[in-house]
PDB file of C-alpha atoms in Angstrom:
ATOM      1  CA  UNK M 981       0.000   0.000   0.000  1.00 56.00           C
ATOM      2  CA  UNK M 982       1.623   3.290  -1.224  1.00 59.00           C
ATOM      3  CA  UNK M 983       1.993   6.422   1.282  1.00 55.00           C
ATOM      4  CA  UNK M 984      -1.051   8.186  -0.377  1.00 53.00           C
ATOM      5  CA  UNK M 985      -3.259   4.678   0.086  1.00 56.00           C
ATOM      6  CA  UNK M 986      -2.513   4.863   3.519  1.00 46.00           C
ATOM      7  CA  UNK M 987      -2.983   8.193   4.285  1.00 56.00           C
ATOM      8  CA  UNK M 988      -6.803   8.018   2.495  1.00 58.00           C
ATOM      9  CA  UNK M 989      -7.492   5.373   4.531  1.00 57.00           C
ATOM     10  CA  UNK M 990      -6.590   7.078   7.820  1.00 52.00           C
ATOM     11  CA  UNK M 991      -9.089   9.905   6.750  1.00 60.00           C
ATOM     12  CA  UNK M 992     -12.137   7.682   5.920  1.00 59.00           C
ATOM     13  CA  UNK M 993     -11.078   6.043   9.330  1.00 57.00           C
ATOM     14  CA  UNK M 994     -11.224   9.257  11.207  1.00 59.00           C
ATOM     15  CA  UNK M 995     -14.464  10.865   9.407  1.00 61.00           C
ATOM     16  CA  UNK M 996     -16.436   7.774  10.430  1.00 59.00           C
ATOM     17  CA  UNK M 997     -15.266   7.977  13.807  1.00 58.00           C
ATOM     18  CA  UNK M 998     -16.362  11.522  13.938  1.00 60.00           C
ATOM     19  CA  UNK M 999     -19.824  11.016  12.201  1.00 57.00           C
ATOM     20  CA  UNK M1000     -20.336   8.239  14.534  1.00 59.00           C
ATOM     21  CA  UNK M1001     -19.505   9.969  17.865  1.00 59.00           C
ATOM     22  CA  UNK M1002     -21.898  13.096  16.435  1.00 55.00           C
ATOM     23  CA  UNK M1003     -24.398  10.196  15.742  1.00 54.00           C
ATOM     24  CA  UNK M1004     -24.341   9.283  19.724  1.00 55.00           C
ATOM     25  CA  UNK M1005     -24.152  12.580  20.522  1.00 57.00           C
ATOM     26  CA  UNK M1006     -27.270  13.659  19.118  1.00 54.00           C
ATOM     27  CA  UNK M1007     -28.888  10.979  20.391  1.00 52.00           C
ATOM     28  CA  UNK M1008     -27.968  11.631  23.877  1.00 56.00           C
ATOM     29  CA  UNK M1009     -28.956  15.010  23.839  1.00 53.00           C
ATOM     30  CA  UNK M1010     -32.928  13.811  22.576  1.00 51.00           C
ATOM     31  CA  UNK M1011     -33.074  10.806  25.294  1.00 49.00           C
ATOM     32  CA  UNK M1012     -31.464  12.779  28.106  1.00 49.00           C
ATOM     33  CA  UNK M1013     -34.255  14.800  29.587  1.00 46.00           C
ATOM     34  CA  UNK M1014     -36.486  11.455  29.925  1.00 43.00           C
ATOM     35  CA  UNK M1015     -33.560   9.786  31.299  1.00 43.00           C
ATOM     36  CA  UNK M1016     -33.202  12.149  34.154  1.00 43.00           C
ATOM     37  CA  UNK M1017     -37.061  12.171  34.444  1.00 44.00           C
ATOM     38  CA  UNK M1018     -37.533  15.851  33.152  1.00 41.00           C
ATOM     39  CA  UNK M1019     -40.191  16.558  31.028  1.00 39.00           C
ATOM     40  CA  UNK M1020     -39.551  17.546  26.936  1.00 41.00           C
ATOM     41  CA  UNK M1021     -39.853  21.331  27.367  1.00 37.00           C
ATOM     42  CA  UNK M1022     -42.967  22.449  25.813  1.00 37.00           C
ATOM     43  CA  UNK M1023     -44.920  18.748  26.543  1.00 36.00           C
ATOM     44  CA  UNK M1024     -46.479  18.389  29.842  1.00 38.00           C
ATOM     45  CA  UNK M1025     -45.747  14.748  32.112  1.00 38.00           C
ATOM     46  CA  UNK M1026     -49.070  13.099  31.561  1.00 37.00           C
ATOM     47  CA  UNK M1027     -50.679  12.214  35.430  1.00 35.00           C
ATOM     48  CA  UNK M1028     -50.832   8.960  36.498  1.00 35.00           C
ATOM     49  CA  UNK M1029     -54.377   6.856  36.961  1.00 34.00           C
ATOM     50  CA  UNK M1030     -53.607   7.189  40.221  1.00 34.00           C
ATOM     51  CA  UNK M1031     -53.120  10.538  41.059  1.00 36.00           C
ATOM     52  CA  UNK M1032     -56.243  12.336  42.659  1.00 37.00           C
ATOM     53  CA  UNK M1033     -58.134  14.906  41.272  1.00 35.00           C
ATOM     54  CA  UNK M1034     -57.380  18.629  41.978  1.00 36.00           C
ATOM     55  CA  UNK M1035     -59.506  20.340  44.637  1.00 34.00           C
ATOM     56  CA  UNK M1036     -61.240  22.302  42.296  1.00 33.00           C
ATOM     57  CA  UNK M1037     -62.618  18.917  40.713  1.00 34.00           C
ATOM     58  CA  UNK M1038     -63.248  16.914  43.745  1.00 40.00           C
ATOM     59  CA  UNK M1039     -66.634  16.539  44.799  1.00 43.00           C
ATOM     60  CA  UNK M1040     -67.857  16.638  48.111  1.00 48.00           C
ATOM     61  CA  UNK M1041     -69.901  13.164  49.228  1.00 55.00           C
ATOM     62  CA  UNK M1042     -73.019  12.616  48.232  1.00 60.00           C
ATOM     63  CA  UNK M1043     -72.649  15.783  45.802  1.00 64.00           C
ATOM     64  CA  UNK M1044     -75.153  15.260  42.619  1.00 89.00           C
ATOM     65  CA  UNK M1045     -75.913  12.113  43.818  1.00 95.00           C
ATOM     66  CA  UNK M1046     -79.636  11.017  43.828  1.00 97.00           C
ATOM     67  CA  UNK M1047     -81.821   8.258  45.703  1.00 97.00           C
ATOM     68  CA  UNK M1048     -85.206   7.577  46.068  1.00 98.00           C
ATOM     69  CA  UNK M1049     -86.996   9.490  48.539  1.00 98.00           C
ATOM     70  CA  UNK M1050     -88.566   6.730  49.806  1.00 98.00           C
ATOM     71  CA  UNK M1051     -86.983   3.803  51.524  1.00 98.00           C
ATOM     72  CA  UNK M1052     -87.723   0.347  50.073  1.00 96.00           C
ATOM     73  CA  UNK M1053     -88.812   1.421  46.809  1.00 97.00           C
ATOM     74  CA  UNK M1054     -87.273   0.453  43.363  1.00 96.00           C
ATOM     75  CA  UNK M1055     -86.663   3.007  40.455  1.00 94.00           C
ATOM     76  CA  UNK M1056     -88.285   0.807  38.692  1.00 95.00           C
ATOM     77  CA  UNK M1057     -91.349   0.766  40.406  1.00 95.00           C
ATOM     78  CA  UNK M1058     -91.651   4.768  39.965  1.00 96.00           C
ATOM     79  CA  UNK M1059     -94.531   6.261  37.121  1.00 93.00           C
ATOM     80  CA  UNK M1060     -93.979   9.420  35.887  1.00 93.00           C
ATOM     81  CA  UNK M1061     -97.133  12.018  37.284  1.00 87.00           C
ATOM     82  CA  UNK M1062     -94.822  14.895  36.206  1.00 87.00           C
ATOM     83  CA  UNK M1063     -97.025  16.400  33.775  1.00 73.00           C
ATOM     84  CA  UNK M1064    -100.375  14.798  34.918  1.00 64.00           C
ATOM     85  CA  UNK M1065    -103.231  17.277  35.080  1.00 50.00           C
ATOM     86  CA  UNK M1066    -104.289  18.712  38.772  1.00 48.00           C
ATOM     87  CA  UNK M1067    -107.503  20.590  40.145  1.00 47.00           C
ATOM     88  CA  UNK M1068    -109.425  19.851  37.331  1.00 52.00           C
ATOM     89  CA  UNK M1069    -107.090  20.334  34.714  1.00 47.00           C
ATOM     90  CA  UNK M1070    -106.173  23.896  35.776  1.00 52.00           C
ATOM     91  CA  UNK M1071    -102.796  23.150  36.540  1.00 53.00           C
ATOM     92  CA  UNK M1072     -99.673  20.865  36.266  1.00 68.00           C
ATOM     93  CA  UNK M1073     -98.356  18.198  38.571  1.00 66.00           C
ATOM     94  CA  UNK M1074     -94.840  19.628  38.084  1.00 89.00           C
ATOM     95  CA  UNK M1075     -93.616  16.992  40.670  1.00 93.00           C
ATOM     96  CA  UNK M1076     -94.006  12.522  41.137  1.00 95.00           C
ATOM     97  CA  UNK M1077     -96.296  11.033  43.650  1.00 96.00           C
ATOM     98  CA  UNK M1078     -94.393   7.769  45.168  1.00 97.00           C
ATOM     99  CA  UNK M1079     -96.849   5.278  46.960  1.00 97.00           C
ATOM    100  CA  UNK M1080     -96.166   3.738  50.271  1.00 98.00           C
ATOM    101  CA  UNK M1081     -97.881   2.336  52.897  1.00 98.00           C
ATOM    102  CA  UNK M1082     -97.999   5.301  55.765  1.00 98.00           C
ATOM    103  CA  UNK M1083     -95.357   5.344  57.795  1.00 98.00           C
ATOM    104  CA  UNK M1084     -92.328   4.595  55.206  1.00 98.00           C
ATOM    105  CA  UNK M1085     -89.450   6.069  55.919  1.00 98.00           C
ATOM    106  CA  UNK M1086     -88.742   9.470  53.423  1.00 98.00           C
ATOM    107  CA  UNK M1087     -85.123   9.957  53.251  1.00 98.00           C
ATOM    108  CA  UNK M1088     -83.280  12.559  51.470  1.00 98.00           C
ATOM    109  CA  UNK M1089     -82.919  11.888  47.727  1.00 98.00           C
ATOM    110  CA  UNK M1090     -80.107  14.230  47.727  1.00 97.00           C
ATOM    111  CA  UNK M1091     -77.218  16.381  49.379  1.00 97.00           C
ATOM    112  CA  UNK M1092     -78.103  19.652  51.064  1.00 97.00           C
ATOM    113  CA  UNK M1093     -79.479  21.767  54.125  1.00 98.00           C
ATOM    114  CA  UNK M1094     -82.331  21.709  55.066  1.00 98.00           C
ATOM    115  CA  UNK M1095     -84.029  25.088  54.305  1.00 98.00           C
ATOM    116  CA  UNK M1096     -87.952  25.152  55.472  1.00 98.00           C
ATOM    117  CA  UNK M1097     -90.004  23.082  57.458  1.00 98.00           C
ATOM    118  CA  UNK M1098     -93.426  23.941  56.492  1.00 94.00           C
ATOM    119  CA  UNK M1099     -97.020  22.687  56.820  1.00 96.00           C
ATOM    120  CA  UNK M1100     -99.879  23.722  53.840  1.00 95.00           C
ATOM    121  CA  UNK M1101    -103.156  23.321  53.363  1.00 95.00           C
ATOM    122  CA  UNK M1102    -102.341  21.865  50.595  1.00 93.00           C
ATOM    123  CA  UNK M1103     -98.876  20.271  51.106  1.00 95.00           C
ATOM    124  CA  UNK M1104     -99.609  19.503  54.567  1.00 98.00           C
ATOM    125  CA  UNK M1105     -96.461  18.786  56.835  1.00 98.00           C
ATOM    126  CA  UNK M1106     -93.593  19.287  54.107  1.00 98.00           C
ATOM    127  CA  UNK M1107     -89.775  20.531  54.028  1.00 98.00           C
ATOM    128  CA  UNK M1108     -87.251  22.265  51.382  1.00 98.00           C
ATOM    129  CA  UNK M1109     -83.992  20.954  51.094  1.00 98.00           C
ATOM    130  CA  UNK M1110     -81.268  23.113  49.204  1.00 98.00           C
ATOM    131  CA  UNK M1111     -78.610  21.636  47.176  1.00 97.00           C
ATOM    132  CA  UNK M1112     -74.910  22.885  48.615  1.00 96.00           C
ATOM    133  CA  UNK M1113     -74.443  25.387  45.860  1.00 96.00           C
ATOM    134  CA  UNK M1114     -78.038  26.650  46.563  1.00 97.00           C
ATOM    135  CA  UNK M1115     -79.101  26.365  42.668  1.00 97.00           C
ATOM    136  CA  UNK M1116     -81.723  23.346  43.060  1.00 97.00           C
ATOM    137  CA  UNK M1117     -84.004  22.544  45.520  1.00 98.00           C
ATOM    138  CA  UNK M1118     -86.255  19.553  46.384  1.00 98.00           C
ATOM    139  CA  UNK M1119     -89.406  19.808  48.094  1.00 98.00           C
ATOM    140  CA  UNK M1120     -91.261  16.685  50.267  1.00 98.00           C
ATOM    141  CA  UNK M1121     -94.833  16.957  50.922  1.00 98.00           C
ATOM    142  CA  UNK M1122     -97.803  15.114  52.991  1.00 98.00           C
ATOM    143  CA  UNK M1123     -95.383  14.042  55.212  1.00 98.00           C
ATOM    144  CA  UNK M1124     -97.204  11.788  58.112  1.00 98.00           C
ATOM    145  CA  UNK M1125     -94.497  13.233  60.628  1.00 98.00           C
ATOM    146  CA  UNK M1126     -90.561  14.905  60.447  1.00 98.00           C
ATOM    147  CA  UNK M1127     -87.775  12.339  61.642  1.00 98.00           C
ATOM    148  CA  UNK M1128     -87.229  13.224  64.940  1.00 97.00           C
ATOM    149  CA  UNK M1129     -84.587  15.980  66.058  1.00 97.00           C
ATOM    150  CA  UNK M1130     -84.824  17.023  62.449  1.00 98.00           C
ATOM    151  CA  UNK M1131     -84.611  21.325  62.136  1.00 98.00           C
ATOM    152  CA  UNK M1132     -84.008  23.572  59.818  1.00 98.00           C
ATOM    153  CA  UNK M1133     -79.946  24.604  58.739  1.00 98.00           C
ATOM    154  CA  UNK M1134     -79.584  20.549  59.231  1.00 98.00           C
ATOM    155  CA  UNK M1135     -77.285  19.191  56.530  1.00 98.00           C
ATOM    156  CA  UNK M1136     -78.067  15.973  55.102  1.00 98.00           C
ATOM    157  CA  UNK M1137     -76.554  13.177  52.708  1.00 97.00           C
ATOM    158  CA  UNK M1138     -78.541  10.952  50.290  1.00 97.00           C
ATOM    159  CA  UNK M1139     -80.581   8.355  52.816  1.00 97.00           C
ATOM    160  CA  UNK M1140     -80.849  10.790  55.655  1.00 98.00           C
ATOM    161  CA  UNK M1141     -83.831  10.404  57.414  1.00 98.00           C
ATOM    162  CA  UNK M1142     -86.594  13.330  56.566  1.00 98.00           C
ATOM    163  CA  UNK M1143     -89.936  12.070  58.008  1.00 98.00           C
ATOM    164  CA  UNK M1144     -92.500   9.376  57.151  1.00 98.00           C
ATOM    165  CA  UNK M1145     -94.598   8.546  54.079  1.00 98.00           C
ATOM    166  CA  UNK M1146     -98.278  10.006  55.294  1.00 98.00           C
ATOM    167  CA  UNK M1147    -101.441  11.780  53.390  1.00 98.00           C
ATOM    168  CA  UNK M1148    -101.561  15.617  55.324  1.00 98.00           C
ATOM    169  CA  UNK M1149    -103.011  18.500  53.168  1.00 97.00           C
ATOM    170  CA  UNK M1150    -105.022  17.374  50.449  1.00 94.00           C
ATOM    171  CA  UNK M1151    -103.838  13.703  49.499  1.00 95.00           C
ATOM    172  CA  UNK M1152    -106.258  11.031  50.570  1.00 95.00           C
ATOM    173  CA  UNK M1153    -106.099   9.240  53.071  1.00 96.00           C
ATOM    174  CA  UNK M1154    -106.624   5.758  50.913  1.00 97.00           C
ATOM    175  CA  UNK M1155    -103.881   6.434  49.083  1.00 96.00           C
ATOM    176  CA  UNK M1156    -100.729   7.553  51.271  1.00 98.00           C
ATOM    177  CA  UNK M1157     -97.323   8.709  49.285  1.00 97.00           C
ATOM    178  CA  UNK M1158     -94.716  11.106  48.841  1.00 98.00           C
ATOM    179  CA  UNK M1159     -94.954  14.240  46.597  1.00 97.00           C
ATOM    180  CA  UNK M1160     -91.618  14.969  45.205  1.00 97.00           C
ATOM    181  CA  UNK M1161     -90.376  17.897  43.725  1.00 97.00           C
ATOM    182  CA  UNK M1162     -87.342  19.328  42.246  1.00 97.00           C
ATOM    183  CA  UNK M1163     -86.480  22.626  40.730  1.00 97.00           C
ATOM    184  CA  UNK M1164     -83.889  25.241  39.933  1.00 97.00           C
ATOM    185  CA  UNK M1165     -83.452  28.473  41.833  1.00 97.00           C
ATOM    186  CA  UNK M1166     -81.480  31.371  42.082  1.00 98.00           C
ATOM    187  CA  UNK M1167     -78.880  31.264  44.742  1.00 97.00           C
ATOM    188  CA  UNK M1168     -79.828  34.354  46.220  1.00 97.00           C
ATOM    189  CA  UNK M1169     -83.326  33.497  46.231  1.00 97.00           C
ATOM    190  CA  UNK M1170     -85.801  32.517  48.849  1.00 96.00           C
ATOM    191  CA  UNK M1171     -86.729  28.882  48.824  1.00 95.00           C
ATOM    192  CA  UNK M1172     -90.792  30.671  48.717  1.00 94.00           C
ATOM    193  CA  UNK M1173     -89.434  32.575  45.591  1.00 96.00           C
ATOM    194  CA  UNK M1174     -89.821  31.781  41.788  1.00 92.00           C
ATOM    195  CA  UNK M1175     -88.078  28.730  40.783  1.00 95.00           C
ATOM    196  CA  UNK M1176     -88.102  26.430  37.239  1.00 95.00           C
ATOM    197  CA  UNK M1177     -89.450  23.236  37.879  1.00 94.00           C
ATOM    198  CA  UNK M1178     -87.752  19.864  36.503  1.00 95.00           C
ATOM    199  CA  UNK M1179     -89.249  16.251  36.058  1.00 94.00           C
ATOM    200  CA  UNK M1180     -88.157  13.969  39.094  1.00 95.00           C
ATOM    201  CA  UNK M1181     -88.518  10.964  37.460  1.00 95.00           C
ATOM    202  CA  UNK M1182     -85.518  11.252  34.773  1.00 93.00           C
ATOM    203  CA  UNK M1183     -83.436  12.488  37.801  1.00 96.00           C
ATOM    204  CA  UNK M1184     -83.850   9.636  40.045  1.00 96.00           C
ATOM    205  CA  UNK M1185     -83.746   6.954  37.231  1.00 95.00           C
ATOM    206  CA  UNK M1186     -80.374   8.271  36.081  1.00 94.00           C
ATOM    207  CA  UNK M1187     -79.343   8.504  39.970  1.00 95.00           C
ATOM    208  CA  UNK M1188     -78.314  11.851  40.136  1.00 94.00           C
ATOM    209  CA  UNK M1189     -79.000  15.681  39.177  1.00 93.00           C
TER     210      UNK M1189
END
């Protein structure tokens, strides 16, 4: 091999030594942030499954949760009165009617305080419960009785004891049940106040609000 053969050689040698430490180089430089656990700038870590939600997305318990009112009875056993007609067709339902022999238990179908105890002539003995951000509340009526202790400010959880399935104000006495109501109010308003009234039914079939 002449002086000029070898000397060709040594440059090819040393160019592929340089191209293949640039190469690694490179390389390096792309793999090192995940290698020392830092994030790609610009590309956020994604969160593990584990990892709880922030505060701001937490809910509190029971929150937007829904059960039936009344203790013992299925969804599936509910009918939908929502729209049926009332005092001779003058006006809406705007609420459900859940049967149950007198004396069934009424729990709360959903988280809140309780706002009003308050007996009608035509509600009889009833109560207002407010949801915790004060935009929805549900209203129990013909109540045979309150549970006992129970006062208004109490705050309650879904299956917290309300009062007992009866037939005060104008329900019959033959047929004993709950009259349910839910509707959306204004926070700052009065739970007497105007409110928009939503179908119970759909609520408590889907389990929550």
């Amino acid at each position: 091999m002449t002086a000029k053969q070898v000397m060709t050689s040594l440059r090819l040698i040393s160019i592929t030594a340089f191209c293949t430490s640039l190469f690694w180089l490179l390389i390096g430089a792309l793999y090192w942030p995940y290698a020392s656990g830092a994030p790609e700038s610009g590309v956020s870590s994604p969160t593990p499954a584990s990892a709880p939600l922030p505060a701001t997305d937490q809910q509190a318990p029971g929150l937007r949760r829904m059960v039936i009112p009344v203790l013992g009875v299925p969804k599936q056993s509910l009918i939908d009165t929502y729209e049926d007609a009332r005092a001779d067709g003058q006006r809406q339902h705007d609420a459900i009617d859940i049967p149950a022999p007198e004396g069934t238990a009424v729990v709360a179908a959903a988280a809140g305080t309780v706002e009003k105890l308050y007996t009608s002539q035509d509600g009889g003995n009833s109560l207002y419960v407010r949801s915790p951000d004060r935009t929805v509340l549900f209203y129990y009526a013909h109540l045979r009785n309150y549970a006992p202790g129970l006062a208004e400010g109490d705050v309650v959880q879904p299956g917290d004891p309300l009062g007992a399935v009866g037939w005060t104000g104008n329900a019959s006495r033959d047929a004993p049940h709950l009259h349910f109501a839910v509707s959306m109010i204004l926070p700052t308003a009065r739970w007497w106040e105007a409110s928009t009234p939503l179908n119970p039914y759909g609520l408590l079939q889907s389990g929550s609000y």
